[in-house]
CSV table of C-alpha atoms and ligand atoms in Angstrom, one decimal:
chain,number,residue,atom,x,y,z
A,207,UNK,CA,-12.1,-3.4,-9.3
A,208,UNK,CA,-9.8,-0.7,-10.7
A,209,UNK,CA,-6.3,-1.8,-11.2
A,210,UNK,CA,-2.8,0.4,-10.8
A,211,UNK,CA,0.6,-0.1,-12.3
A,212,UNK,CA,2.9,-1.2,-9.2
A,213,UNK,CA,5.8,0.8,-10.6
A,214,UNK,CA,8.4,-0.1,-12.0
A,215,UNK,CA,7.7,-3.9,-11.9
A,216,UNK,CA,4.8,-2.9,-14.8
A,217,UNK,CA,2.8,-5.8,-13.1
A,218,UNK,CA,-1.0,-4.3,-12.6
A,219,UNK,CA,-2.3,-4.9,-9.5
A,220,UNK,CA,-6.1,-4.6,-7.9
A,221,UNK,CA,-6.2,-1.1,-6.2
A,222,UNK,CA,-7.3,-3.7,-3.2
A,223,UNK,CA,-5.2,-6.4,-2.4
A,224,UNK,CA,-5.7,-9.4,0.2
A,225,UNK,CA,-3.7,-9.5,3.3
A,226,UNK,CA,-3.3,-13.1,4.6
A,227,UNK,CA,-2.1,-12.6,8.0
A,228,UNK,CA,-5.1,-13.1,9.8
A,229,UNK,CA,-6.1,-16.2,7.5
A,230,UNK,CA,-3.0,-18.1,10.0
A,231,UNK,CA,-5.0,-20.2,12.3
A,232,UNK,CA,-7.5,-20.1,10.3
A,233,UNK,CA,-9.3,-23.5,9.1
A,234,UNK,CA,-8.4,-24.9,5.6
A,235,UNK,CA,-12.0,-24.2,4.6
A,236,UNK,CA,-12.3,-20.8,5.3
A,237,UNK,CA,-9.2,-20.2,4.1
A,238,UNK,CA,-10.1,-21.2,0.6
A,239,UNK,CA,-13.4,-19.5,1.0
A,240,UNK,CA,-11.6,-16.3,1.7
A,241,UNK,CA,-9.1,-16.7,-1.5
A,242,UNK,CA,-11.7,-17.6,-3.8
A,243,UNK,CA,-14.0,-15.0,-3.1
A,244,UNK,CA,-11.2,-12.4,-2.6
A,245,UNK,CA,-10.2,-13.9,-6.7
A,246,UNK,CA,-13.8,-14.1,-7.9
A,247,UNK,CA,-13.9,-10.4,-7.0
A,248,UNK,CA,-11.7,-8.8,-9.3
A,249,UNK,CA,-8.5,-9.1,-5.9
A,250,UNK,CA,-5.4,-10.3,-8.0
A,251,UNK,CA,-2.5,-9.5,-5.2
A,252,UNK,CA,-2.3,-11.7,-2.4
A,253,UNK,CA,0.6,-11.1,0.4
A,254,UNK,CA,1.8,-13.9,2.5
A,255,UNK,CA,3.7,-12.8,5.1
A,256,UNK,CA,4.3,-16.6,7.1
A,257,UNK,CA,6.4,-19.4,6.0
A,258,UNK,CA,4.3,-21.4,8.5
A,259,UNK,CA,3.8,-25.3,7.4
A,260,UNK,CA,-0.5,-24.8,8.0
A,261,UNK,CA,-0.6,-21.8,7.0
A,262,UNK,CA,1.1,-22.1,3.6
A,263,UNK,CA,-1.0,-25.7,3.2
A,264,UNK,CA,-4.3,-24.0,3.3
A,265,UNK,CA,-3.3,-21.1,0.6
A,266,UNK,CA,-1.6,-23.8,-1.4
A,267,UNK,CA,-5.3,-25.6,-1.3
A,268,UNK,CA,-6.7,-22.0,-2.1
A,269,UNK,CA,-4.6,-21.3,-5.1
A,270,UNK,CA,-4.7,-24.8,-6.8
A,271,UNK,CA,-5.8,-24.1,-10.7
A,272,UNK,CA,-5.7,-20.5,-9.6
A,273,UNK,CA,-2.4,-19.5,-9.3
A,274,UNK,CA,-2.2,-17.7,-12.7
A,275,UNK,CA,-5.1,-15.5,-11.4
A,276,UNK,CA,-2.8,-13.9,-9.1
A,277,UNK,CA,0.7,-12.0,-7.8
A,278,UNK,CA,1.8,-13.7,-5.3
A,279,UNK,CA,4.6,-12.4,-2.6
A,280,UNK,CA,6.5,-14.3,-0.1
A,281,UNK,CA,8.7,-12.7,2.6
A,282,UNK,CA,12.3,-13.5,2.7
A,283,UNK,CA,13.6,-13.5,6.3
A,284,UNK,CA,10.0,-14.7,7.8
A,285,UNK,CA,10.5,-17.9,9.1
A,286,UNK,CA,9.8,-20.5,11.4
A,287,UNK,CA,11.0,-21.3,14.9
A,288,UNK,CA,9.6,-23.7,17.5
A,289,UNK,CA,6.2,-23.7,15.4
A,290,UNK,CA,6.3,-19.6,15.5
A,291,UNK,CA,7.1,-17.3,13.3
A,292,UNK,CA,10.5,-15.8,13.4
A,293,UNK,CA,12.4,-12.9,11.8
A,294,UNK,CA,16.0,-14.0,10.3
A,295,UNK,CA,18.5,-12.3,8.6
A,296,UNK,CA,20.5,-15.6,8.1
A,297,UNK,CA,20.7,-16.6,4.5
A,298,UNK,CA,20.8,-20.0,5.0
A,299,UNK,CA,17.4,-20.3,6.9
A,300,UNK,CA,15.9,-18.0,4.7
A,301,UNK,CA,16.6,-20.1,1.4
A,302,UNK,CA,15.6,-23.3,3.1
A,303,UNK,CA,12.2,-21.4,4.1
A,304,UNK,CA,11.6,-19.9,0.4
A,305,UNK,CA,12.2,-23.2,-1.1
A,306,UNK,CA,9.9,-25.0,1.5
A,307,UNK,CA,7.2,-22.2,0.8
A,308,UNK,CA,7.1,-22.7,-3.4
A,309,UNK,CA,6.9,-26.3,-2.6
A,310,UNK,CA,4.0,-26.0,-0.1
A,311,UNK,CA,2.1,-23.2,-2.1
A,312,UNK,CA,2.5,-25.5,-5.5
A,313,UNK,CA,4.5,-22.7,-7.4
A,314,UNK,CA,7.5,-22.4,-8.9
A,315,UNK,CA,7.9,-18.7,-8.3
A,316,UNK,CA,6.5,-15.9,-6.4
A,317,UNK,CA,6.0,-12.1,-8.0
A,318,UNK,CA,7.7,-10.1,-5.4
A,319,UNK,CA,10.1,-11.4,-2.9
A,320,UNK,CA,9.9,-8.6,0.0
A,321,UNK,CA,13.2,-8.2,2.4
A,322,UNK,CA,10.8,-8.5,5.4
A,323,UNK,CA,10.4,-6.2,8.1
A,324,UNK,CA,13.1,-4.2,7.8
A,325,UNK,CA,13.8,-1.4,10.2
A,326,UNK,CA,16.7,-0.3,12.2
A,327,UNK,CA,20.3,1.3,10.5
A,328,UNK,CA,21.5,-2.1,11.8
A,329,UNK,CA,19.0,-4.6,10.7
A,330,UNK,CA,19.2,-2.7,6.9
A,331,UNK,CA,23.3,-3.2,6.9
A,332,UNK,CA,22.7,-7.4,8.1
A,333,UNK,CA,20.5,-7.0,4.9
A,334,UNK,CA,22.2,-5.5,2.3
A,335,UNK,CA,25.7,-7.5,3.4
A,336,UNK,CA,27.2,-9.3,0.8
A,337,UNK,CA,26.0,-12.9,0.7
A,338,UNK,CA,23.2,-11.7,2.7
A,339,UNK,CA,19.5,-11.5,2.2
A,340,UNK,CA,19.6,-9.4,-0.8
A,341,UNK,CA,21.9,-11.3,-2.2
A,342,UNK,CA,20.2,-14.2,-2.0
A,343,UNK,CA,17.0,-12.3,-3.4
A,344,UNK,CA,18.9,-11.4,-6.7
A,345,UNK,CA,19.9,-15.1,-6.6
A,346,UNK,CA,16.3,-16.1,-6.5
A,347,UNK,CA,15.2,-13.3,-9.2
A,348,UNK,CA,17.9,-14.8,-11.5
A,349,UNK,CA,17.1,-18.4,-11.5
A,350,UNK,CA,13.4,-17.5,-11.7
A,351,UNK,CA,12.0,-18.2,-8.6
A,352,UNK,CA,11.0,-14.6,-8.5
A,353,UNK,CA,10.3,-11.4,-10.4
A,354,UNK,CA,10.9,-9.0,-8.7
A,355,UNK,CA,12.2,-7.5,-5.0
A,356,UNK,CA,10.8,-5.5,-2.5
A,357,UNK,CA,11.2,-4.3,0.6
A,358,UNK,CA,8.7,-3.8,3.6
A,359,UNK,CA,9.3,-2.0,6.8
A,360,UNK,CA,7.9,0.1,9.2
A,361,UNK,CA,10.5,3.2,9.8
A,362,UNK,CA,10.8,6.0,7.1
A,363,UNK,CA,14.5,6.5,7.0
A,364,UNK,CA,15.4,3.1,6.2
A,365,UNK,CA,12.5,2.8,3.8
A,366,UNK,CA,13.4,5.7,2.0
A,367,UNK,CA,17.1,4.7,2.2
A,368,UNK,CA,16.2,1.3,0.5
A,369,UNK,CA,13.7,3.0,-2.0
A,370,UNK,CA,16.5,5.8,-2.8
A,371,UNK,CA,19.1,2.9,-3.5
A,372,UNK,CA,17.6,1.3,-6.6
A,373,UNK,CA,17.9,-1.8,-5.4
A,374,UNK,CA,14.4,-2.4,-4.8
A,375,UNK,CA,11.1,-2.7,-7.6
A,376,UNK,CA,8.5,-2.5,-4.8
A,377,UNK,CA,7.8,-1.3,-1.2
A,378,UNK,CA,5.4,-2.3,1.3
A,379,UNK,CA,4.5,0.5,4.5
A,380,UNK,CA,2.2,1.1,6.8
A,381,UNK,CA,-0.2,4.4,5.3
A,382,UNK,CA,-3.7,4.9,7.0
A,383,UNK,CA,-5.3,8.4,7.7
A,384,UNK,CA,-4.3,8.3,11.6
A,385,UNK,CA,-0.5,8.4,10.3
A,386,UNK,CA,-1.5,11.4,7.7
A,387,UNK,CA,0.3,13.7,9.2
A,388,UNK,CA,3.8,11.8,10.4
A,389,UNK,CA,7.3,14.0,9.5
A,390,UNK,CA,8.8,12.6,6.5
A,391,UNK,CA,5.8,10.4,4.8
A,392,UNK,CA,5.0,12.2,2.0
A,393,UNK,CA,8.6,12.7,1.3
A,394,UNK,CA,8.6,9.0,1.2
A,395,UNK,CA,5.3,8.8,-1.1
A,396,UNK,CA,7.2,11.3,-3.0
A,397,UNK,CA,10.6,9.2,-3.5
A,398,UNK,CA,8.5,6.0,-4.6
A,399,UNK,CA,6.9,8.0,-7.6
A,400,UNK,CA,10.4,9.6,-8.4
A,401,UNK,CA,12.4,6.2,-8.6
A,402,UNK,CA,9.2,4.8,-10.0
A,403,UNK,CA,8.9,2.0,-6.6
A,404,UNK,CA,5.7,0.3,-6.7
A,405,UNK,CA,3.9,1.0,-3.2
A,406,UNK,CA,1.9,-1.3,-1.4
A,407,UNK,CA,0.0,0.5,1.6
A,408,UNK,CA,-0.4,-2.4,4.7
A,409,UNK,CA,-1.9,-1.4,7.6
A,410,UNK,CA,-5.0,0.4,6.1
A,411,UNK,CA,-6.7,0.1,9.4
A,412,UNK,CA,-3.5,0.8,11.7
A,413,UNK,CA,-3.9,-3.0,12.9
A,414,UNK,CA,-7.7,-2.4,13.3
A,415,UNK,CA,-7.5,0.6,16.2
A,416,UNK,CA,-9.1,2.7,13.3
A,417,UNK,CA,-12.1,0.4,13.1
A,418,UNK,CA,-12.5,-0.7,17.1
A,419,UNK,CA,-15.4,0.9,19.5
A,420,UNK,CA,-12.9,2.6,21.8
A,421,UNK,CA,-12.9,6.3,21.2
A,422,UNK,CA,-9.5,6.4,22.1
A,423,UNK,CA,-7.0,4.0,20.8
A,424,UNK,CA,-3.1,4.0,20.7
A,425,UNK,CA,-1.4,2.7,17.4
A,426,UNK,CA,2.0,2.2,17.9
A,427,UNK,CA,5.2,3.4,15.9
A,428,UNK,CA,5.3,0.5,13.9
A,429,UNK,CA,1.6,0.8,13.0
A,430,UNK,CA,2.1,4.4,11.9
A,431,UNK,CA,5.7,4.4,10.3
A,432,UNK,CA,6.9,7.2,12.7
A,433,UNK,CA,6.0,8.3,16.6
A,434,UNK,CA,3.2,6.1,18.5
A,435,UNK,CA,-0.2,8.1,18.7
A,436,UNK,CA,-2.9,8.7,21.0
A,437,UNK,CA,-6.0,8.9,19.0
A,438,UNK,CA,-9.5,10.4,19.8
A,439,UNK,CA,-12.1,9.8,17.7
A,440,UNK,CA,-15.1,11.7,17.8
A,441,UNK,CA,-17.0,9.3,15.5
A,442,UNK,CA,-17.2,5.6,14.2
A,443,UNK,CA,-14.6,5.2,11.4
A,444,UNK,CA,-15.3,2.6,8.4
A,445,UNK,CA,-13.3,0.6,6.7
A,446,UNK,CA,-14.6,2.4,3.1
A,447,UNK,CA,-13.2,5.2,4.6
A,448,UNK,CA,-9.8,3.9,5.5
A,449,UNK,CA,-9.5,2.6,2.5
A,450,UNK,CA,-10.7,5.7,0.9
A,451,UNK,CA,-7.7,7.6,2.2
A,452,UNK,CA,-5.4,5.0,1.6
A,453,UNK,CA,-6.2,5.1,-2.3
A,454,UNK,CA,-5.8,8.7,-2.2
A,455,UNK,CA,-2.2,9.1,-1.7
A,456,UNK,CA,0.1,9.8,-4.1
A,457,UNK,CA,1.8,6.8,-5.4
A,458,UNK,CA,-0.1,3.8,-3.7
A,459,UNK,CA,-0.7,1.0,-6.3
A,460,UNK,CA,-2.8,-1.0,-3.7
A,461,UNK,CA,-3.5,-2.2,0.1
A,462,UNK,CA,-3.3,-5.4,1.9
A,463,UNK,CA,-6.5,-5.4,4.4
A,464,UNK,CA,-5.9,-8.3,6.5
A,465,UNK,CA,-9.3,-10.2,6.1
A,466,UNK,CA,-9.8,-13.4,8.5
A,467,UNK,CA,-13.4,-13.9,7.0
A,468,UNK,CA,-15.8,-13.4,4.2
A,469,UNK,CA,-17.7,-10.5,6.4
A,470,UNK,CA,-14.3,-8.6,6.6
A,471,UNK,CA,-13.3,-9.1,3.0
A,472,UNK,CA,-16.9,-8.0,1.7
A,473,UNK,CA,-16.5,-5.0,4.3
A,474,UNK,CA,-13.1,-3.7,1.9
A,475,UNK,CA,-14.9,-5.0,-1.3
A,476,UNK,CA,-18.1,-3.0,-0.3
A,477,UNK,CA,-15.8,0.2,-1.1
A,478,UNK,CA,-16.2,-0.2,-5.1
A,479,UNK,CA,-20.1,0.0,-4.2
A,480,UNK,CA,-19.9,2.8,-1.8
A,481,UNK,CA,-21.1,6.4,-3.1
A,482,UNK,CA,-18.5,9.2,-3.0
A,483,UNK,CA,-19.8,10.9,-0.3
A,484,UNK,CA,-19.3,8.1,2.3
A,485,UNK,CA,-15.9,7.4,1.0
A,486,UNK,CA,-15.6,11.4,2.4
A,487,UNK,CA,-12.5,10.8,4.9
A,488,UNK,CA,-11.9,14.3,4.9
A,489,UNK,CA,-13.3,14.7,8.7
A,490,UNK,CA,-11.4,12.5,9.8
A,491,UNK,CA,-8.6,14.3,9.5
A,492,UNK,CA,-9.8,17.5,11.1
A,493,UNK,CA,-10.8,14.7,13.8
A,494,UNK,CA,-7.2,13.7,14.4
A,495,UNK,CA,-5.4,17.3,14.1
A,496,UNK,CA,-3.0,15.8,12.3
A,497,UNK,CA,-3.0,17.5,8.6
A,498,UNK,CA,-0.9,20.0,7.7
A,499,UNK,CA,-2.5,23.4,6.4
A,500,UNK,CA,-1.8,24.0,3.0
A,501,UNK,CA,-1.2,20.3,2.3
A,502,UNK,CA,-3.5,19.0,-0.2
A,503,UNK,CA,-4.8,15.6,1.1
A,504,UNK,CA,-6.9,14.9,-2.1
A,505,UNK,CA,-10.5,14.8,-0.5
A,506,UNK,CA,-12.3,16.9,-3.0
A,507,UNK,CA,-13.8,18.8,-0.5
A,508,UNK,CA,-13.9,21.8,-2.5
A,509,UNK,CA,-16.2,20.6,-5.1
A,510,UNK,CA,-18.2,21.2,-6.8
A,511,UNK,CA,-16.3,23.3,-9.9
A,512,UNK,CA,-18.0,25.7,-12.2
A,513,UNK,CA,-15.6,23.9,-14.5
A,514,UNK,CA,-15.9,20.3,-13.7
A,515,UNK,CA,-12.5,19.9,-12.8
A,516,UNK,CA,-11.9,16.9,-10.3
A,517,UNK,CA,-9.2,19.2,-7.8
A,518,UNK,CA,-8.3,16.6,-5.4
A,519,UNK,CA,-7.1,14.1,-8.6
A,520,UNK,CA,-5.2,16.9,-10.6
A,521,UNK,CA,-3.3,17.9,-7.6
A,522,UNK,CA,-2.7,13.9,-6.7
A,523,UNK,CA,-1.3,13.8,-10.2
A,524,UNK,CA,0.4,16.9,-10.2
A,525,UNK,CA,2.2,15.6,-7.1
A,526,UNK,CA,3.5,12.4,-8.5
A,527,UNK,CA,4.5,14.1,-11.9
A,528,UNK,CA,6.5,16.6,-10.0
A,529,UNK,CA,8.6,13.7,-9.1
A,530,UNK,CA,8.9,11.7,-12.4
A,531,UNK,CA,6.2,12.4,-15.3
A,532,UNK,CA,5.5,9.1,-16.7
A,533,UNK,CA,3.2,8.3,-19.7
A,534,UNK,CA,1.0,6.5,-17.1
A,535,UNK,CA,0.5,9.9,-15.2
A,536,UNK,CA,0.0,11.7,-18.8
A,537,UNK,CA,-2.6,8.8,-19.7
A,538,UNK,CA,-4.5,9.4,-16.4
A,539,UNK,CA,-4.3,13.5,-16.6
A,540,UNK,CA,-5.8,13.3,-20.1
A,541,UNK,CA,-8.5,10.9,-19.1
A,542,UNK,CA,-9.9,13.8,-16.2
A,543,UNK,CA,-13.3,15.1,-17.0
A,544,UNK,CA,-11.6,18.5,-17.7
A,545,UNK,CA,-8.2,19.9,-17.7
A,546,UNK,CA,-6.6,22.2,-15.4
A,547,UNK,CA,-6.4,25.0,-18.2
A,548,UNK,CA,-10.2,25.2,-18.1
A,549,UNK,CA,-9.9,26.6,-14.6
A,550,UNK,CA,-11.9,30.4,-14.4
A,551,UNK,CA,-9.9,31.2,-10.9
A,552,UNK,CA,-13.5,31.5,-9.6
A,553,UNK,CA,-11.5,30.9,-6.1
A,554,UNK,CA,-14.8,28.8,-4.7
A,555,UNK,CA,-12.1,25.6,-4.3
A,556,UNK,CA,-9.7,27.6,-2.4
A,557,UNK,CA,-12.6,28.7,-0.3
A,558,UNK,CA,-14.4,25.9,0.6
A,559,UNK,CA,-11.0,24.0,1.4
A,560,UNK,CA,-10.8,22.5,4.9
A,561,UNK,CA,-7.4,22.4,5.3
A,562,UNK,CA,-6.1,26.4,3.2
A,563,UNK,CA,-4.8,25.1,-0.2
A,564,UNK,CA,-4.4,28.0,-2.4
A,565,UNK,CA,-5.3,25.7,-5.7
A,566,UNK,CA,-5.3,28.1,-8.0
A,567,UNK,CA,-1.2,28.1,-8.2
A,568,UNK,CA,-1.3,24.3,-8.0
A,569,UNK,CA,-3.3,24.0,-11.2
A,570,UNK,CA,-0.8,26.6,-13.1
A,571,UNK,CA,1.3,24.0,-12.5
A,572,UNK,CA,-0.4,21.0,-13.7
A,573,UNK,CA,-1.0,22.9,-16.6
A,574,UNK,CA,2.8,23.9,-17.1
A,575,UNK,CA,3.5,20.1,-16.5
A,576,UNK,CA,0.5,18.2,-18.2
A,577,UNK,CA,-0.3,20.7,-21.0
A,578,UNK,CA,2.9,22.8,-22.1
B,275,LIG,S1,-7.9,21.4,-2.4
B,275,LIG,FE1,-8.6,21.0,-0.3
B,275,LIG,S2,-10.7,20.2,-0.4
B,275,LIG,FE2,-9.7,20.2,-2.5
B,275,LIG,S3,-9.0,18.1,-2.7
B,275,LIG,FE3,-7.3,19.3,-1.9
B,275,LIG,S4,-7.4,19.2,0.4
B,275,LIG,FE4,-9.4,18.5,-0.5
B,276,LIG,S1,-10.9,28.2,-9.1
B,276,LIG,FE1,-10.8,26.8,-10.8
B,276,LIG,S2,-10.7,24.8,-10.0
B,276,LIG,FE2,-11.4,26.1,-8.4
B,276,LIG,S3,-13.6,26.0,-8.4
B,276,LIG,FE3,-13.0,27.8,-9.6
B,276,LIG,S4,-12.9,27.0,-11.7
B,276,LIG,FE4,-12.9,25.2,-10.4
C-alpha cells in the first residue's frame, strides 16, 4: 500500500481507500469480512456515506478494537427518512444523525466531517448560512467530535467555489478516465493543490459503467462532475486500470471504490500487484476521444528515456508545484530516479507521445522550479 498526504489535514491516507456504500444491505458478516480484509491490507480510510441504523451497526461491529487503524468520515446532511436515506440541509436533523452515528459506530469522533452532496448555487448558500450545516461542522470540529471538514459534490463550480473559500481541509469528487477530458476539471485538480485541499477521487469506476459488458454505457453528470456522456468502448476496461488513472492525477490523495464483497475489494487491491504495463490506461483515452492534445495525462507512454527520467511523474509534480511547491512535492521530486536537468533533449518522449506534449519545455520548467 503506498500512502499520500490528504492535504492540508497532514493525516496520510492509503492511496486506496474503501467505499462503504455498497456494504448497505449487506449482511453483518460480510460486512466485517469486507472491513477487516480491506484493514489487514494496508486500506486505512474508510467513507461512510449513510446514517442508516443497520448499516452503521454492521461497521460499528467491523471497527470494534479497530478503530484506531483507520480515518473515518461521516457525512453531515445524510440522513434518514422513512428507513431511507435522505439529503438535509436542516441543522437540527443533521446533529441528531451525527450524534446517533458516533454512538452506533462506537467512536467519539470521526476524521473528516464531509458537507454531503453538495451541488447547486442554491443548495451551497442553504450550506454555508449562518447556523447552518457549516456551522454546525465547526461546532463539531471544536468540541472534538471531528478533525477536520470537507466537502463532497458532484458540480465543478460549486466545488471549486467551496475549495477556493478556505473553509474546507478536504474534498471528495467524482474523477475516473471517462470524465478525463470535462471543461474545468483540471482547473479544479489544480485549485486543490494550490490551497493545499486534500482530494478524495469517488467514483473511480463512474458508478461501475467503466467496468460493465455493454460497449456502450451512459454515465451521467453526476458520475462525471460536468455534462452526461455517451461512452463507446472498444475494449474491456479493468478496475487496475481505473484505478490507474485515478492515481495519476495531480493532487488525488486516494479513492473510495465501493466494494460490496471480498472479490471486488481484492479486484482494487490486485492493483499494488499489477505490472506497469497493465496499469497502461493510456488507450483508453484515445478510446474515449476525450483528451486534450497537448495535455499531459501522466501515462508514461513515452518511455523509455535514454536518461531514466520517469516523464509522466515529473510533469505530475511539476503541475502541482506550479500551484503551491510544498516540501512534500520537493521530497517526492528528489526521490525520482533522475532529475529533469539530466534531460539530453533527445526529443524520443515528445515523439512517441500519444496525445502531442512538447516535454522538453515542460522539464525546463521542473528544473527552474525543483532545481534552481
Ligand atoms: S508526455 Fe505524453 S506519453 Fe509521456 S506521460 Fe505525458 S501524456 Fe504520457
Ligand atoms: S528528451 Fe529528455 S526526457 Fe525525453 S526521452 Fe530524451 S532525454 Fe528523456
Amino acid at each position: 500500500m503506498e500512502y499520500r498526504r490528504l492535504g492540508r489535514t497532514g493525516l496520510d491516507v492509503s492511496a486506496i481507500g474503501l467505499g462503504t456504500e455498497y456494504l448497505n444491505g449487506q449482511t453483518r458478516q460480510a460486512v466485517v469480512s469486507v472491513v477487516h480484509e480491506a484493514i489487514n491490507r494496508g486500506v486505512n480510510y474508510l467513507d461512510l456515506v449513510f446514517s442508516l441504523p443497520e448499516y452503521l451497526g454492521n461497521l460499528g461491529a467491523a471497527l470494534r478494537g479497530h478503530r484506531e487503524r483507520v480515518f473515518l468520515t461521516a457525512h453531515l446532511g445524510s440522513t434518514v427518512k422513512d428507513g431511507q436515506y435522505c439529503k438535509t440541509r436542516s441543522a437540527k436533523r443533521s446533529e441528531r444523525c451525527f450524534l446517533d452515528l458516533l454512538a452506533r459506530l462506537g467512536t467519539d469522533r470521526v476524521d473528516v466531517l464531509f458537507l454531503h452532496n453538495c451541488n447547486s448555487q442554491k443548495d451551497y448558500q442553504q450550506v454555508i448560512r449562518p447556523g447552518g450545516p457549516l456551522d454546525l461542522a465547526r461546532r463539531f470540529r471544536q468540541e472534538g467530535k471531528a478533525r477536520f471538514i470537507g466537502l463532497s459534490g458532484h458540480t465543478i463550480s460549486t466545488a471549486t467555489q467551496a475549495v477556493e473559500s478556505g473553509q474546507i481541509d478536504v474534498l471528495m469528487f467524482p474523477i475516473h478516465v471517462a470524465g478525463n477530458a470535462v471543461p474545468g476539471k483540471k482547473d479544479l485538480l489544480q485549485a486543490c493543490a494550490a490551497h493545499d485541499v486534500g482530494l478524495v477521487a469517488m467514483k473511480p469506476f463512474a458508478g461501475g459503467k467503466l467496468l460493465s459488458k455493454d460497449r456502450t454505457v451512459r454515465v451521467a453528470g453526476y458520475q462525471t462532475g460536468g455534462e452526461a456522456l455517451n461512452l463507446k468502448k472498444s475494449s474491456p476496461i479493468t478496475p487496475v486500470q481505473c484505478l490507474s488513472y485515478v492515481l495519476a492525477q495531480a493532487g488525488v490523495s486516494t479513492t473510495v471504490p465501493g466494494c460490496k464483497n471480498l472479490g471486488e475489494m481484492a479486484a482494487a487491491l490486485a492493483y499494488w500487484e499489477t505490472p506497469e504495463e497493465e496499469r497502461d490506461f493510456s488507450a483508453l483515452l484515445a478510446d474515449f476521444e476525450q483528451y486534450v492534445a497537448g495535455d499531459c495525462v501522466y501515462c508514461n507512454h513515452c518511455l523509455p528515456c535514454p536518461s531514466a527520467i520517469d516523464v509522466g511523474q515529473t510533469v505530475r509534480l511539476l503541475e502541482m508545484a506550479r500551484q503551491r511547491l510544498t516540501a512534500e512535492l520537493r521530497a517526492a521530486y528528489d526521490a525520482l530516479p533522475a532529475r529533469a536537468s539530466d534531460c539530453i533533449e533527445c526529443g524520443a518522449c515528445t515523439e512517441r507521445c500519444p496525445f502531442g506534449v512538447d516535454v522538453i519545455p515542460k522539464l525546463k520548467l521542473a528544473i527552474e522550479l525543483f532545481e534552481s
